[in-house]
Amino acid sequence: MSLVYLDNNATTMVAPEVLEAMLPYFKGEYGNPSSIYDLAHGANLAVKKSREIIADFLGAKDPKEIIFTSCGSESANTAIKGVLDVNRNKKHIITTRVEHPCVLNLYKDLEKRGYQVSWIDVDSKGDLDIGSLLEAITPDTVLVSVMMANNETGTIYPVDKISEAVKMQNPDTKVFVDGVQAAGKIPINLKETKIDLFGISGHKFHAPKGVGALYVKSGTMISPLIVGGHQERGKRAGTENVPYIVGMATAAKLAAENLKDELTRVKSLRDKLENGILSNIKNAVLNSRGSVRVPNTTNIGFQYIEGELILLHLNDEGICASSGSACTSGSLEPSHVLRAQGVPFTSLHGSIRFSLSRYTTEEDIDYTIEKLPAIIKKLAKISPFQKELNEIFK
Ligand code: PLP
């Protein structure tokens, strides 16, 4: 049985070219980029070049605006805590109800510590109530955090327009965008926006786990999360993880080259999967229908069926997908994103996210469309909601 990997929003396969590019920095080129002898020169140059590539990938004006981190969560924590620390007199912050836990749980913690948080709602499509967000801004608002693409549903938020509107209301308010699920899937051009801080994570676009980056617009003051040496221009201490930084830069280059493929081929495979499921399985409903979404993601609810059981049966057929985000699966808590959208309980517990990548093939999609109806049929037989399911399937 071959593996069908449809969980690319959780993590991605390391691209072979990425691994190849990393290997020299585990072998001969092991110098510390801060050292002055010749051995360190290669490592230093590699970090410099990688910074330029990531700056280009994100459309930053200047490579100095990029700092390397260990992951998307660190990028978010650095941005949010870093901004708050240099603006201690202001206590109002804004975010959405559908952020990844690395923002959501940090905001909950800040709320407990005395910050006043405005939580912005989404509608049933997953679209953000931008009017409420703008109305919430006061002279005391220090930070607004909005993700660019949702990890569970793929819904895209117009962060460029939001950042402009925020600055019109209060030019001193900083805007952090969690771009982890957008990087490599849709175009990003930060120099054309008013976004101050933007986080990404390598393992979501075919680099290894354990490396990320944070864009900090020139002139934006943050204090470092990790204090120590002078690496990353004093914004993030710790010897640079040279092989992983090189890996992420290589992955970014490949992602940029493949962006058109993502927007066309990957999208058409996603649409084929979505249509194949919705037309063959009567209790399937599309979550976030009608919202603008990244091309690789679909989230489908199977009414009156337990999502974890669907995942186990898919696994038996060699298909990897997920319910909720990787961080919340296992908790049996229904997704906070789908709850915020008002998805009814009938499909809340049976919602599955399928996320594709440039390595997904048409055969993967055909195989999934072929296997899923029998799984749902089998699980429908053991569901406690027989009357409701009989009504749907009649
Ligand atoms: N933000 C979003 C939208 C994500 O999907 C994730 C990971 O799933 C993260 C942040 C956290 O990234 P990392 O796992 O690199 O910490």
GROMACS .gro file of C-alpha atoms and ligand atoms in nm:
model
  410
    1MET     CA    1   0.000   0.000   0.000
    2SER     CA    2   0.147   0.336  -0.096
    3LEU     CA    3   0.124   0.645   0.121
    4VAL     CA    4  -0.111   0.929   0.028
    5TYR     CA    5  -0.002   1.234   0.227
    6LEU     CA    6  -0.277   1.495   0.248
    7ASP     CA    7  -0.168   1.669   0.568
    8ASN     CA    8   0.070   1.931   0.434
    9ASN     CA    9  -0.066   2.205   0.662
   10ALA     CA   10   0.065   2.000   0.956
   11THR     CA   11   0.407   1.957   0.801
   12THR     CA   12   0.564   1.884   0.464
   13MET     CA   13   0.817   1.645   0.320
   14VAL     CA   14   1.169   1.791   0.304
   15ALA     CA   15   1.239   1.853  -0.066
   16PRO     CA   16   1.536   1.645  -0.191
   17GLU     CA   17   1.708   1.964  -0.317
   18VAL     CA   18   1.674   2.113   0.032
   19LEU     CA   19   1.842   1.818   0.201
   20GLU     CA   20   2.119   1.826  -0.060
   21ALA     CA   21   2.181   2.199   0.001
   22MET     CA   22   2.199   2.146   0.380
   23LEU     CA   23   2.447   1.858   0.386
   24PRO     CA   24   2.774   2.055   0.336
   25TYR     CA   25   2.693   2.258   0.650
   26PHE     CA   26   2.685   1.940   0.858
   27LYS     CA   27   3.017   1.828   0.711
   28GLY     CA   28   3.308   2.052   0.611
   29GLU     CA   29   3.135   2.389   0.654
   30TYR     CA   30   3.070   2.361   1.026
   31GLY     CA   31   3.219   2.696   1.132
   32ASN     CA   32   3.039   2.939   1.358
   33PRO     CA   33   2.926   3.228   1.134
   34SER     CA   34   3.049   3.479   1.395
   35SER     CA   35   3.410   3.352   1.394
   36ILE     CA   36   3.677   3.534   1.194
   37TYR     CA   37   3.892   3.252   1.047
   38ASP     CA   38   3.848   3.114   0.697
   39LEU     CA   39   3.654   2.803   0.805
   40ALA     CA   40   3.370   3.024   0.931
   41HIS     CA   41   3.360   3.229   0.615
   42GLY     CA   42   3.145   2.976   0.423
   43ALA     CA   43   2.889   2.956   0.702
   44ASN     CA   44   2.877   3.335   0.731
   45LEU     CA   45   2.826   3.376   0.357
   46ALA     CA   46   2.557   3.107   0.354
   47VAL     CA   47   2.355   3.284   0.626
   48LYS     CA   48   2.394   3.617   0.445
   49LYS     CA   49   2.278   3.468   0.113
   50SER     CA   50   1.989   3.288   0.285
   51ARG     CA   51   1.875   3.614   0.443
   52GLU     CA   52   1.869   3.775   0.098
   53ILE     CA   53   1.667   3.485  -0.044
   54ILE     CA   54   1.408   3.496   0.238
   55ALA     CA   55   1.383   3.876   0.204
   56ASP     CA   56   1.316   3.829  -0.166
   57PHE     CA   57   1.063   3.550  -0.097
   58LEU     CA   58   0.863   3.781   0.131
   59GLY     CA   59   0.908   4.095  -0.077
   60ALA     CA   60   1.099   4.272   0.201
   61LYS     CA   61   1.287   4.592   0.112
   62ASP     CA   62   1.605   4.495   0.292
   63PRO     CA   63   1.756   4.160   0.404
   64LYS     CA   64   1.824   4.327   0.742
   65GLU     CA   65   1.449   4.307   0.799
   66ILE     CA   66   1.471   3.926   0.830
   67ILE     CA   67   1.564   3.749   1.151
   68PHE     CA   68   1.597   3.373   1.172
   69THR     CA   69   1.407   3.184   1.442
   70SER     CA   70   1.346   2.819   1.531
   71CYS     CA   71   0.980   2.795   1.419
   72GLY     CA   72   0.656   2.978   1.347
   73SER     CA   73   0.562   2.979   1.715
   74GLU     CA   74   0.888   3.150   1.806
   75SER     CA   75   0.835   3.408   1.531
   76ALA     CA   76   0.487   3.490   1.670
   77ASN     CA   77   0.607   3.505   2.031
   78THR     CA   78   0.906   3.723   1.936
   79ALA     CA   79   0.684   3.964   1.745
   80ILE     CA   80   0.405   3.993   2.001
   81LYS     CA   81   0.611   3.996   2.323
   82GLY     CA   82   0.880   4.202   2.155
   83VAL     CA   83   0.639   4.481   2.058
   84LEU     CA   84   0.461   4.481   2.396
   85ASP     CA   85   0.790   4.501   2.583
   86VAL     CA   86   0.893   4.825   2.415
   87ASN     CA   87   0.545   4.979   2.460
   88ARG     CA   88   0.475   4.895   2.823
   89ASN     CA   89   0.247   5.193   2.882
   90LYS     CA   90  -0.016   5.064   2.634
   91LYS     CA   91  -0.244   4.776   2.730
   92HIS     CA   92  -0.493   4.716   2.448
   93ILE     CA   93  -0.433   4.443   2.190
   94ILE     CA   94  -0.650   4.294   1.915
   95THR     CA   95  -0.663   3.953   1.749
   96THR     CA   96  -0.909   3.713   1.586
   97ARG     CA   97  -1.083   3.408   1.731
   98VAL     CA   98  -0.935   3.183   1.464
   99GLU     CA   99  -0.560   3.228   1.513
  100HIS     CA  100  -0.323   2.936   1.553
  101PRO     CA  101  -0.267   2.841   1.921
  102CYS     CA  102   0.075   3.011   1.915
  103VAL     CA  103  -0.106   3.347   1.894
  104LEU     CA  104  -0.436   3.253   2.057
  105ASN     CA  105  -0.289   3.105   2.374
  106LEU     CA  106  -0.034   3.384   2.404
  107TYR     CA  107  -0.315   3.640   2.388
  108LYS     CA  108  -0.514   3.443   2.649
  109ASP     CA  109  -0.210   3.454   2.872
  110LEU     CA  110  -0.164   3.828   2.814
  111GLU     CA  111  -0.532   3.881   2.901
  112LYS     CA  112  -0.471   3.709   3.236
  113ARG     CA  113  -0.172   3.938   3.290
  114GLY     CA  114  -0.381   4.253   3.259
  115TYR     CA  115  -0.397   4.328   2.886
  116GLN     CA  116  -0.734   4.424   2.746
  117VAL     CA  117  -0.797   4.201   2.444
  118SER     CA  118  -1.050   4.262   2.165
  119TRP     CA  119  -1.132   3.924   2.007
  120ILE     CA  120  -1.260   3.967   1.651
  121ASP     CA  121  -1.526   3.727   1.521
  122VAL     CA  122  -1.561   3.555   1.186
  123ASP     CA  123  -1.881   3.478   0.995
  124SER     CA  124  -2.008   3.136   0.882
  125LYS     CA  125  -1.780   3.145   0.574
  126GLY     CA  126  -1.482   3.216   0.797
  127ASP     CA  127  -1.446   3.577   0.683
  128LEU     CA  128  -1.331   3.830   0.938
  129ASP     CA  129  -1.548   4.111   1.077
  130ILE     CA  130  -1.308   4.383   0.965
  131GLY     CA  131  -1.551   4.661   1.064
  132SER     CA  132  -1.542   4.547   1.428
  133LEU     CA  133  -1.165   4.520   1.416
  134LEU     CA  134  -1.128   4.880   1.303
  135GLU     CA  135  -1.389   5.004   1.550
  136ALA     CA  136  -1.199   4.839   1.834
  137ILE     CA  137  -0.883   5.044   1.772
  138THR     CA  138  -0.818   5.317   2.032
  139PRO     CA  139  -0.518   5.541   2.108
  140ASP     CA  140  -0.416   5.270   2.361
  141THR     CA  141  -0.406   4.990   2.097
  142VAL     CA  142  -0.049   4.873   2.072
  143LEU     CA  143  -0.082   4.563   1.853
  144VAL     CA  144  -0.314   4.391   1.604
  145SER     CA  145  -0.245   4.026   1.512
  146VAL     CA  146  -0.422   3.871   1.214
  147MET     CA  147  -0.315   3.556   1.032
  148MET     CA  148  -0.282   3.565   0.652
  149ALA     CA  149  -0.425   3.217   0.589
  150ASN     CA  150  -0.604   2.990   0.831
  151ASN     CA  151  -0.436   2.655   0.893
  152GLU     CA  152  -0.761   2.460   0.932
  153THR     CA  153  -0.984   2.598   0.656
  154GLY     CA  154  -0.737   2.778   0.428
  155THR     CA  155  -0.940   3.100   0.445
  156ILE     CA  156  -0.730   3.400   0.341
  157TYR     CA  157  -0.757   3.728   0.532
  158PRO     CA  158  -0.687   4.054   0.343
  159VAL     CA  159  -0.397   4.150   0.569
  160ASP     CA  160  -0.261   4.414   0.331
  161LYS     CA  161  -0.592   4.605   0.338
  162ILE     CA  162  -0.633   4.543   0.712
  163SER     CA  163  -0.285   4.682   0.786
  164GLU     CA  164  -0.356   4.997   0.582
  165ALA     CA  165  -0.687   5.053   0.758
  166VAL     CA  166  -0.532   4.994   1.102
  167LYS     CA  167  -0.264   5.258   1.034
  168MET     CA  168  -0.530   5.507   0.922
  169GLN     CA  169  -0.701   5.463   1.259
  170ASN     CA  170  -0.382   5.472   1.465
  171PRO     CA  171  -0.041   5.504   1.295
  172ASP     CA  172   0.134   5.386   1.614
  173THR     CA  173  -0.045   5.050   1.630
  174LYS     CA  174   0.183   4.768   1.516
  175VAL     CA  175   0.050   4.491   1.291
  176PHE     CA  176   0.178   4.134   1.322
  177VAL     CA  177   0.073   3.881   1.058
  178ASP     CA  178   0.116   3.507   1.108
  179GLY     CA  179   0.205   3.410   0.754
  180VAL     CA  180   0.293   3.048   0.827
  181GLN     CA  181   0.018   2.896   0.610
  182ALA     CA  182   0.047   3.155   0.335
  183ALA     CA  183   0.419   3.133   0.254
  184GLY     CA  184   0.472   2.931  -0.063
  185LYS     CA  185   0.100   2.910  -0.137
  186ILE     CA  186   0.008   3.265  -0.238
  187PRO     CA  187   0.212   3.570  -0.341
  188ILE     CA  188   0.354   3.783  -0.058
  189ASN     CA  189   0.499   4.130  -0.112
  190LEU     CA  190   0.554   4.295   0.224
  191LYS     CA  191   0.715   4.614   0.097
  192GLU     CA  192   0.383   4.705  -0.065
  193THR     CA  193   0.199   4.673   0.268
  194LYS     CA  194   0.186   4.843   0.606
  195ILE     CA  195   0.253   4.515   0.789
  196ASP     CA  196   0.521   4.564   1.058
  197LEU     CA  197   0.597   4.203   1.148
  198PHE     CA  198   0.539   3.878   0.957
  199GLY     CA  199   0.621   3.522   1.067
  200ILE     CA  200   0.691   3.207   0.864
  201SER     CA  201   0.794   2.847   0.937
  202GLY     CA  202   1.019   2.639   0.712
  203HIS     CA  203   0.853   2.302   0.766
  204LYS     CA  204   0.531   2.421   0.603
  205PHE     CA  205   0.704   2.466   0.266
  206HIS     CA  206   0.938   2.166   0.236
  207ALA     CA  207   1.223   2.273   0.466
  208PRO     CA  208   1.287   2.074   0.786
  209LYS     CA  209   1.115   2.134   1.119
  210GLY     CA  210   1.299   2.366   1.356
  211VAL     CA  211   1.359   2.677   1.149
  212GLY     CA  212   1.154   2.989   1.084
  213ALA     CA  213   1.187   3.358   1.016
  214LEU     CA  214   1.041   3.686   1.130
  215TYR     CA  215   1.019   3.995   0.912
  216VAL     CA  216   1.058   4.312   1.116
  217LYS     CA  217   0.999   4.622   0.906
  218SER     CA  218   1.286   4.873   0.925
  219GLY     CA  219   1.227   5.113   1.212
  220THR     CA  220   1.004   4.873   1.409
  221MET     CA  221   1.134   4.838   1.762
  222ILE     CA  222   1.112   4.499   1.937
  223SER     CA  223   1.300   4.359   2.232
  224PRO     CA  224   1.444   4.010   2.190
  225LEU     CA  225   1.266   3.703   2.323
  226ILE     CA  226   1.598   3.521   2.359
  227VAL     CA  227   1.865   3.736   2.521
  228GLY     CA  228   2.235   3.659   2.487
  229GLY     CA  229   2.487   3.725   2.209
  230HIS     CA  230   2.454   3.981   1.932
  231GLN     CA  231   2.332   3.745   1.660
  232GLU     CA  232   2.047   3.861   1.435
  233ARG     CA  233   2.134   4.226   1.506
  234GLY     CA  234   2.050   4.179   1.874
  235LYS     CA  235   1.694   4.064   1.801
  236ARG     CA  236   1.749   3.692   1.859
  237ALA     CA  237   2.048   3.554   2.046
  238GLY     CA  238   2.192   3.208   1.979
  239THR     CA  239   2.439   3.071   1.724
  240GLU     CA  240   2.266   3.058   1.387
  241ASN     CA  241   2.138   2.715   1.280
  242VAL     CA  242   2.331   2.733   0.953
  243PRO     CA  243   2.222   2.406   0.781
  244TYR     CA  244   1.854   2.469   0.858
  245ILE     CA  245   1.871   2.833   0.754
  246VAL     CA  246   2.026   2.723   0.423
  247GLY     CA  247   1.754   2.455   0.394
  248MET     CA  248   1.476   2.708   0.447
  249ALA     CA  249   1.624   2.948   0.191
  250THR     CA  250   1.652   2.667  -0.064
  251ALA     CA  251   1.291   2.568   0.009
  252ALA     CA  252   1.181   2.930  -0.033
  253LYS     CA  253   1.350   2.952  -0.372
  254LEU     CA  254   1.179   2.631  -0.484
  255ALA     CA  255   0.844   2.749  -0.347
  256ALA     CA  256   0.875   3.076  -0.541
  257GLU     CA  257   0.956   2.883  -0.860
  258ASN     CA  258   0.658   2.653  -0.801
  259LEU     CA  259   0.407   2.919  -0.698
  260LYS     CA  260   0.230   2.911  -1.035
  261ASP     CA  261   0.195   2.533  -1.004
  262GLU     CA  262   0.046   2.578  -0.657
  263LEU     CA  263  -0.206   2.829  -0.787
  264THR     CA  264  -0.311   2.615  -1.085
  265ARG     CA  265  -0.230   2.240  -1.068
  266VAL     CA  266  -0.252   2.203  -0.689
  267LYS     CA  267  -0.573   2.409  -0.682
  268SER     CA  268  -0.731   2.195  -0.953
  269LEU     CA  269  -0.639   1.877  -0.763
  270ARG     CA  270  -0.788   2.026  -0.444
  271ASP     CA  271  -1.106   2.118  -0.634
  272LYS     CA  272  -1.124   1.768  -0.782
  273LEU     CA  273  -1.094   1.613  -0.435
  274GLU     CA  274  -1.353   1.849  -0.292
  275ASN     CA  275  -1.603   1.793  -0.575
  276GLY     CA  276  -1.540   1.418  -0.574
  277ILE     CA  277  -1.619   1.396  -0.203
  278LEU     CA  278  -1.914   1.634  -0.203
  279SER     CA  279  -2.081   1.467  -0.500
  280ASN     CA  280  -2.028   1.107  -0.383
  281ILE     CA  281  -2.096   1.134  -0.010
  282LYS     CA  282  -2.437   1.269   0.087
  283ASN     CA  283  -2.356   1.377   0.443
  284ALA     CA  284  -2.045   1.575   0.338
  285VAL     CA  285  -2.055   1.953   0.374
  286LEU     CA  286  -1.783   2.201   0.280
  287ASN     CA  287  -1.665   2.426   0.563
  288SER     CA  288  -1.572   2.785   0.468
  289ARG     CA  289  -1.769   2.756   0.143
  290GLY     CA  290  -1.754   3.087  -0.042
  291SER     CA  291  -1.446   3.231   0.127
  292VAL     CA  292  -1.124   3.299  -0.064
  293ARG     CA  293  -0.889   3.016   0.030
  294VAL     CA  294  -0.529   2.907  -0.023
  295PRO     CA  295  -0.514   2.661  -0.315
  296ASN     CA  296  -0.407   2.352  -0.123
  297THR     CA  297  -0.663   2.325   0.159
  298THR     CA  298  -1.015   2.190   0.197
  299ASN     CA  299  -1.206   2.124   0.518
  300ILE     CA  300  -1.507   1.897   0.492
  301GLY     CA  301  -1.756   1.799   0.761
  302PHE     CA  302  -1.912   1.451   0.759
  303GLN     CA  303  -2.237   1.493   0.949
  304TYR     CA  304  -2.308   1.265   1.249
  305ILE     CA  305  -1.973   1.084   1.218
  306GLU     CA  306  -1.673   1.104   1.450
  307GLY     CA  307  -1.371   1.265   1.282
  308GLU     CA  308  -1.109   1.064   1.472
  309LEU     CA  309  -1.269   0.741   1.346
  310ILE     CA  310  -1.257   0.868   0.988
  311LEU     CA  311  -0.887   0.948   1.033
  312LEU     CA  312  -0.812   0.600   1.170
  313HIS     CA  313  -0.990   0.434   0.878
  314LEU     CA  314  -0.815   0.663   0.629
  315ASN     CA  315  -0.487   0.566   0.794
  316ASP     CA  316  -0.572   0.198   0.740
  317GLU     CA  317  -0.593   0.280   0.369
  318GLY     CA  318  -0.260   0.466   0.380
  319ILE     CA  319  -0.416   0.815   0.366
  320CYS     CA  320  -0.294   1.089   0.605
  321ALA     CA  321  -0.530   1.378   0.684
  322SER     CA  322  -0.626   1.556   1.004
  323SER     CA  323  -0.905   1.700   1.213
  324GLY     CA  324  -0.840   2.044   1.355
  325SER     CA  325  -0.478   2.157   1.378
  326ALA     CA  326  -0.196   1.918   1.459
  327CYS     CA  327  -0.157   2.096   1.793
  328THR     CA  328  -0.516   2.033   1.904
  329SER     CA  329  -0.574   1.687   1.756
  330GLY     CA  330  -0.569   1.426   2.026
  331SER     CA  331  -0.744   1.663   2.267
  332LEU     CA  332  -1.092   1.565   2.133
  333GLU     CA  333  -1.186   1.933   2.174
  334PRO     CA  334  -1.372   2.042   1.861
  335SER     CA  335  -1.186   2.294   1.648
  336HIS     CA  336  -1.196   2.652   1.782
  337VAL     CA  337  -1.189   2.776   1.422
  338LEU     CA  338  -1.498   2.584   1.313
  339ARG     CA  339  -1.675   2.675   1.639
  340ALA     CA  340  -1.600   3.043   1.575
  341GLN     CA  341  -1.757   3.001   1.229
  342GLY     CA  342  -2.068   2.856   1.391
  343VAL     CA  343  -2.034   2.513   1.224
  344PRO     CA  344  -2.322   2.309   1.373
  345PHE     CA  345  -2.242   2.024   1.613
  346THR     CA  346  -2.374   1.779   1.351
  347SER     CA  347  -2.055   1.818   1.148
  348LEU     CA  348  -1.824   1.988   1.400
  349HIS     CA  349  -1.694   1.658   1.536
  350GLY     CA  350  -1.667   1.500   1.192
  351SER     CA  351  -1.468   1.766   1.009
  352ILE     CA  352  -1.155   1.662   0.824
  353ARG     CA  353  -0.885   1.882   0.672
  354PHE     CA  354  -0.716   1.763   0.354
  355SER     CA  355  -0.409   1.969   0.259
  356LEU     CA  356  -0.213   1.908  -0.061
  357SER     CA  357   0.136   2.004  -0.180
  358ARG     CA  358   0.324   2.020  -0.508
  359TYR     CA  359   0.413   1.652  -0.452
  360THR     CA  360   0.044   1.548  -0.449
  361THR     CA  361  -0.049   1.348  -0.760
  362GLU     CA  362  -0.374   1.293  -0.946
  363GLU     CA  363  -0.351   0.925  -0.840
  364ASP     CA  364  -0.345   1.034  -0.473
  365ILE     CA  365  -0.666   1.227  -0.526
  366ASP     CA  366  -0.841   0.953  -0.727
  367TYR     CA  367  -0.745   0.696  -0.463
  368THR     CA  368  -0.886   0.912  -0.180
  369ILE     CA  369  -1.210   0.980  -0.370
  370GLU     CA  370  -1.239   0.604  -0.428
  371LYS     CA  371  -1.173   0.494  -0.067
  372LEU     CA  372  -1.364   0.753   0.134
  373PRO     CA  373  -1.728   0.665   0.050
  374ALA     CA  374  -1.691   0.309   0.183
  375ILE     CA  375  -1.532   0.441   0.505
  376ILE     CA  376  -1.816   0.687   0.563
  377LYS     CA  377  -2.075   0.420   0.484
  378LYS     CA  378  -1.918   0.182   0.736
  379LEU     CA  379  -1.900   0.448   1.008
  380ALA     CA  380  -2.256   0.564   0.936
  381LYS     CA  381  -2.372   0.214   1.034
  382ILE     CA  382  -2.225   0.248   1.384
  383SER     CA  383  -2.320   0.613   1.440
  384PRO     CA  384  -2.570   0.675   1.723
  385PHE     CA  385  -2.755   0.911   1.484
  386GLN     CA  386  -2.924   0.645   1.268
  387LYS     CA  387  -3.247   0.834   1.216
  388GLU     CA  388  -3.071   1.150   1.098
  389LEU     CA  389  -2.831   0.959   0.871
  390ASN     CA  390  -3.113   0.751   0.718
  391GLU     CA  391  -3.286   1.076   0.635
  392ILE     CA  392  -2.973   1.214   0.462
  393PHE     CA  393  -2.885   0.893   0.274
  394LYS     CA  394  -3.241   0.797   0.169
  395PLP     N1  395   0.086   2.954   1.262
  395PLP     C1  396   0.012   2.875   1.185
  395PLP     C2  397  -0.098   2.935   1.103
  395PLP     C3  398   0.038   2.738   1.178
  395PLP     O1  399  -0.035   2.660   1.101
  395PLP     C4  400   0.143   2.686   1.258
  395PLP     C5  401   0.171   2.541   1.260
  395PLP     O2  402   0.083   2.460   1.236
  395PLP     C6  403   0.219   2.774   1.337
  395PLP     C7  404   0.187   2.908   1.336
  395PLP     C8  405   0.330   2.726   1.424
  395PLP     O3  406   0.441   2.691   1.347
  395PLP     P1  407   0.555   2.598   1.411
  395PLP     O4  408   0.501   2.461   1.415
  395PLP     O5  409   0.671   2.612   1.318
  395PLP     O6  410   0.583   2.653   1.546
   0.00000   0.00000   0.00000
